[in-house]
Amino acid sequence: MKNLLVILALCCTLTPLHAQDNDALWKSALAQLDAARKWAAAEVEIVSDIEKGGARQHVVTTMRLRGWEKGRPVYELVRREPEDKNASAHDFDSVAGLLDVAEKLSESRPVRTDGQSLDGMPCALFEVRQDGALQKGTVKLWVDAGSGTLRQMVVAMRAPFVLDATVTVRYSAGPEGNPLPHTLDYVLETLVPFKHGKGRAKQSNRTWIARPAA
């Protein structure tokens, strides 16, 4: 799980490539990402399969929303199979960090490709790239061409000798009809010398709770 949090930290270091774009559909997608930050799942389940040192481990983790601190959701660990005495609720405090990508994207000009399809639905695809010396990354957003609804986000990051990771976020309608991240699929490979490992995880978010008014 700590490797997943590394992904979130890397995602939030994306730097703007150009001045802000004026594409109305892009602006709508960013507004939907920002609106999603005002909600948190009451329960989160993460099912992961990890390969390290020739061994494989299947882990099921459940956490529950404990409250809010400075406008951000805070979770507590309620179940882990197999048990791990070193597992801590603090390991999950940053589980919502991926949504902070929206703040970086708002300053970027994406490449738009129309005529794309996702699950048979026509979509516009927006892509933002970062090519740095220490890390490379892309963020892709699929937006329904008809309704303008955000359907999917894929964040891919590669930092040499650190991590190669892809996070796929699928959105579905929340309590008020707005798109919220229903499932997240993580694929990661640790590239740290002598600590190589691979892992896949699926995160399912259940029962949405609105952020309390400030």
Short mmCIF file of C-alpha atoms in Angstrom, two decimals:
data_model
loop_
_atom_site.label_atom_id
_atom_site.label_comp_id
_atom_site.label_asym_id
_atom_site.label_seq_id
_atom_site.Cartn_x
_atom_site.Cartn_y
_atom_site.Cartn_z
CA MET A 1 0.00 0.00 0.00
CA LYS A 2 2.85 2.38 0.69
CA ASN A 3 3.90 2.00 -2.97
CA LEU A 4 0.43 3.17 -3.99
CA LEU A 5 0.94 6.31 -1.95
CA VAL A 6 4.24 6.88 -3.73
CA ILE A 7 2.26 6.89 -6.98
CA LEU A 8 -0.09 9.52 -5.61
CA ALA A 9 2.83 11.68 -4.54
CA LEU A 10 4.41 11.42 -7.99
CA CYS A 11 1.12 12.23 -9.70
CA CYS A 12 0.87 15.48 -7.80
CA THR A 13 4.30 16.65 -9.03
CA LEU A 14 3.13 17.06 -12.63
CA THR A 15 4.18 20.46 -13.85
CA PRO A 16 2.22 22.66 -16.27
CA LEU A 17 3.31 22.49 -19.92
CA HIS A 18 1.55 25.53 -21.38
CA ALA A 19 -0.82 28.32 -20.48
CA GLN A 20 -4.38 27.48 -19.54
CA ASP A 21 -6.54 26.10 -22.37
CA ASN A 22 -9.91 27.59 -23.28
CA ASP A 23 -11.54 24.39 -24.60
CA ALA A 24 -15.04 24.30 -23.05
CA LEU A 25 -15.13 20.50 -22.80
CA TRP A 26 -11.71 20.47 -21.11
CA LYS A 27 -12.84 23.11 -18.64
CA SER A 28 -15.95 21.04 -17.90
CA ALA A 29 -13.83 17.96 -17.22
CA LEU A 30 -11.62 19.91 -14.81
CA ALA A 31 -14.69 21.26 -13.03
CA GLN A 32 -15.97 17.69 -12.60
CA LEU A 33 -12.62 16.58 -11.18
CA ASP A 34 -12.71 19.46 -8.75
CA ALA A 35 -16.30 18.70 -7.73
CA ALA A 36 -15.35 15.08 -7.04
CA ARG A 37 -12.96 16.30 -4.33
CA LYS A 38 -15.99 17.37 -2.30
CA TRP A 39 -16.99 13.74 -1.79
CA ALA A 40 -15.36 10.74 -0.11
CA ALA A 41 -16.21 7.06 -0.05
CA ALA A 42 -17.49 5.86 3.31
CA GLU A 43 -15.82 2.49 2.70
CA VAL A 44 -12.87 1.57 0.52
CA GLU A 45 -11.72 -1.95 -0.33
CA ILE A 46 -8.36 -2.63 -1.94
CA VAL A 47 -7.54 -6.08 -3.32
CA SER A 48 -3.88 -6.41 -4.25
CA ASP A 49 -1.47 -9.03 -5.54
CA ILE A 50 2.19 -8.36 -4.86
CA GLU A 51 5.29 -10.14 -6.19
CA LYS A 52 8.57 -9.57 -4.38
CA GLY A 53 11.65 -11.71 -3.91
CA GLY A 54 10.07 -14.59 -5.76
CA ALA A 55 7.11 -14.68 -3.39
CA ARG A 56 3.52 -13.68 -4.08
CA GLN A 57 1.04 -12.26 -1.62
CA HIS A 58 -2.69 -11.66 -1.97
CA VAL A 59 -3.93 -8.91 0.35
CA VAL A 60 -7.45 -7.63 0.99
CA THR A 61 -7.74 -4.35 2.87
CA THR A 62 -10.85 -2.52 3.99
CA MET A 63 -10.86 0.97 5.41
CA ARG A 64 -13.60 3.25 6.63
CA LEU A 65 -13.99 7.02 6.58
CA ARG A 66 -13.12 8.28 10.06
CA GLY A 67 -13.70 11.96 9.47
CA TRP A 68 -12.26 15.02 7.80
CA GLU A 69 -9.16 17.08 8.55
CA LYS A 70 -8.57 20.39 6.79
CA GLY A 71 -11.14 19.43 4.17
CA ARG A 72 -9.55 16.08 3.35
CA PRO A 73 -10.94 12.63 4.13
CA VAL A 74 -9.15 10.56 6.76
CA TYR A 75 -9.51 6.77 6.85
CA GLU A 76 -9.04 4.06 9.45
CA LEU A 77 -8.01 0.48 8.78
CA VAL A 78 -10.76 -1.94 9.75
CA ARG A 79 -9.62 -5.18 8.09
CA ARG A 80 -6.53 -6.64 6.51
CA GLU A 81 -6.14 -10.22 5.32
CA PRO A 82 -3.64 -11.60 6.03
CA GLU A 83 -3.11 -9.61 9.21
CA ASP A 84 -0.12 -7.30 9.52
CA LYS A 85 0.69 -5.79 12.90
CA ASN A 86 2.75 -3.08 11.17
CA ALA A 87 -0.19 -1.89 9.08
CA SER A 88 -1.41 1.50 10.20
CA ALA A 89 -4.44 3.66 9.47
CA HIS A 90 -1.98 6.43 8.62
CA ASP A 91 -0.92 4.42 5.58
CA PHE A 92 -4.21 5.43 4.01
CA ASP A 93 -4.41 9.10 4.93
CA SER A 94 -3.37 10.12 1.42
CA VAL A 95 -5.60 7.74 -0.50
CA ALA A 96 -7.52 10.68 -2.01
CA GLY A 97 -4.36 12.43 -3.20
CA LEU A 98 -4.83 11.36 -6.80
CA LEU A 99 -7.66 13.86 -7.17
CA ASP A 100 -5.18 16.68 -6.56
CA VAL A 101 -4.00 16.10 -10.13
CA ALA A 102 -6.87 18.36 -11.18
CA GLU A 103 -5.10 21.36 -9.67
CA LYS A 104 -2.05 20.76 -11.85
CA LEU A 105 -4.11 20.03 -14.97
CA SER A 106 -5.97 23.32 -14.65
CA GLU A 107 -2.76 25.12 -15.67
CA SER A 108 -2.02 22.84 -18.62
CA ARG A 109 -2.97 22.81 -22.30
CA PRO A 110 -3.89 19.30 -23.37
CA VAL A 111 -3.80 17.60 -26.74
CA ARG A 112 -7.40 16.81 -27.74
CA THR A 113 -8.30 13.85 -29.95
CA ASP A 114 -11.92 13.49 -31.02
CA GLY A 115 -13.61 10.37 -32.37
CA GLN A 116 -12.36 8.08 -29.60
CA SER A 117 -14.43 5.30 -28.02
CA LEU A 118 -14.68 3.95 -24.47
CA ASP A 119 -16.93 0.97 -23.81
CA GLY A 120 -18.66 1.70 -27.08
CA MET A 121 -19.38 5.33 -26.16
CA PRO A 122 -17.96 8.14 -28.34
CA CYS A 123 -15.51 10.24 -26.35
CA ALA A 124 -13.01 13.05 -26.66
CA LEU A 125 -9.58 12.17 -25.32
CA PHE A 126 -7.46 14.82 -23.61
CA GLU A 127 -3.78 14.14 -22.91
CA VAL A 128 -1.22 16.08 -20.89
CA ARG A 129 2.42 15.02 -20.89
CA GLN A 130 5.41 15.71 -18.72
CA ASP A 131 8.89 14.77 -19.91
CA GLY A 132 11.41 15.58 -17.22
CA ALA A 133 14.91 14.38 -16.57
CA LEU A 134 13.91 12.55 -13.40
CA GLN A 135 10.42 11.37 -14.33
CA LYS A 136 8.03 11.13 -17.22
CA GLY A 137 4.28 11.13 -16.97
CA THR A 138 1.01 11.38 -18.83
CA VAL A 139 -2.54 12.10 -17.76
CA LYS A 140 -5.36 11.09 -20.09
CA LEU A 141 -9.02 12.00 -19.65
CA TRP A 142 -11.89 10.41 -21.58
CA VAL A 143 -14.92 12.71 -21.74
CA ASP A 144 -18.30 11.68 -23.17
CA ALA A 145 -18.67 13.53 -26.46
CA GLY A 146 -22.43 13.88 -26.08
CA SER A 147 -23.06 14.64 -22.41
CA GLY A 148 -19.63 16.05 -21.53
CA THR A 149 -19.42 13.62 -18.60
CA LEU A 150 -16.01 12.49 -17.36
CA ARG A 151 -15.68 8.74 -17.90
CA GLN A 152 -12.09 7.72 -17.22
CA MET A 153 -8.70 9.05 -16.18
CA VAL A 154 -5.39 7.25 -16.65
CA VAL A 155 -2.24 8.49 -14.95
CA ALA A 156 1.06 6.90 -15.99
CA MET A 157 4.34 7.76 -14.28
CA ARG A 158 7.87 6.47 -14.70
CA ALA A 159 10.77 7.51 -12.49
CA PRO A 160 14.00 5.63 -13.34
CA PHE A 161 15.28 3.44 -10.52
CA VAL A 162 12.17 4.31 -8.48
CA LEU A 163 8.82 3.32 -9.91
CA ASP A 164 6.86 2.55 -13.06
CA ALA A 165 3.14 2.89 -12.42
CA THR A 166 -0.24 3.27 -14.10
CA VAL A 167 -3.47 4.20 -12.35
CA THR A 168 -6.79 3.84 -14.17
CA VAL A 169 -9.75 5.65 -12.59
CA ARG A 170 -13.27 4.77 -13.75
CA TYR A 171 -16.08 7.20 -12.98
CA SER A 172 -19.78 6.61 -12.41
CA ALA A 173 -22.67 8.81 -11.28
CA GLY A 174 -22.65 9.80 -7.61
CA PRO A 175 -25.56 10.72 -5.32
CA GLU A 176 -26.18 13.98 -7.17
CA GLY A 177 -25.50 12.57 -10.63
CA ASN A 178 -21.97 13.96 -10.78
CA PRO A 179 -19.13 11.60 -11.80
CA LEU A 180 -17.18 10.13 -8.88
CA PRO A 181 -14.24 7.66 -8.91
CA HIS A 182 -15.96 4.30 -8.51
CA THR A 183 -12.97 2.02 -9.14
CA LEU A 184 -9.21 2.50 -9.40
CA ASP A 185 -6.85 -0.05 -10.93
CA TYR A 186 -3.16 0.17 -10.04
CA VAL A 187 -0.32 -1.52 -11.92
CA LEU A 188 3.11 -0.86 -10.48
CA GLU A 189 6.68 -2.02 -10.64
CA THR A 190 9.31 -0.99 -8.12
CA LEU A 191 12.59 -0.19 -9.90
CA VAL A 192 14.72 0.44 -6.82
CA PRO A 193 17.90 -1.65 -7.10
CA PHE A 194 17.78 -4.83 -4.97
CA LYS A 195 14.17 -4.08 -4.03
CA HIS A 196 12.45 -5.01 -7.28
CA GLY A 197 8.80 -5.92 -7.05
CA LYS A 198 5.56 -5.90 -8.99
CA GLY A 199 2.00 -5.40 -7.94
CA ARG A 200 -1.57 -4.97 -9.11
CA ALA A 201 -4.43 -3.62 -7.04
CA LYS A 202 -8.08 -2.82 -7.48
CA GLN A 203 -9.71 -0.21 -5.28
CA SER A 204 -13.50 -0.10 -4.95
CA ASN A 205 -15.20 2.93 -3.40
CA ARG A 206 -18.60 2.51 -1.78
CA THR A 207 -21.27 4.86 -0.35
CA TRP A 208 -20.38 8.49 -0.92
CA ILE A 209 -20.31 11.11 1.83
CA ALA A 210 -20.28 14.85 1.11
CA ARG A 211 -17.52 16.98 2.61
CA PRO A 212 -18.87 19.02 5.54
CA ALA A 213 -19.38 22.71 4.88
CA ALA A 214 -16.51 24.87 6.08
#
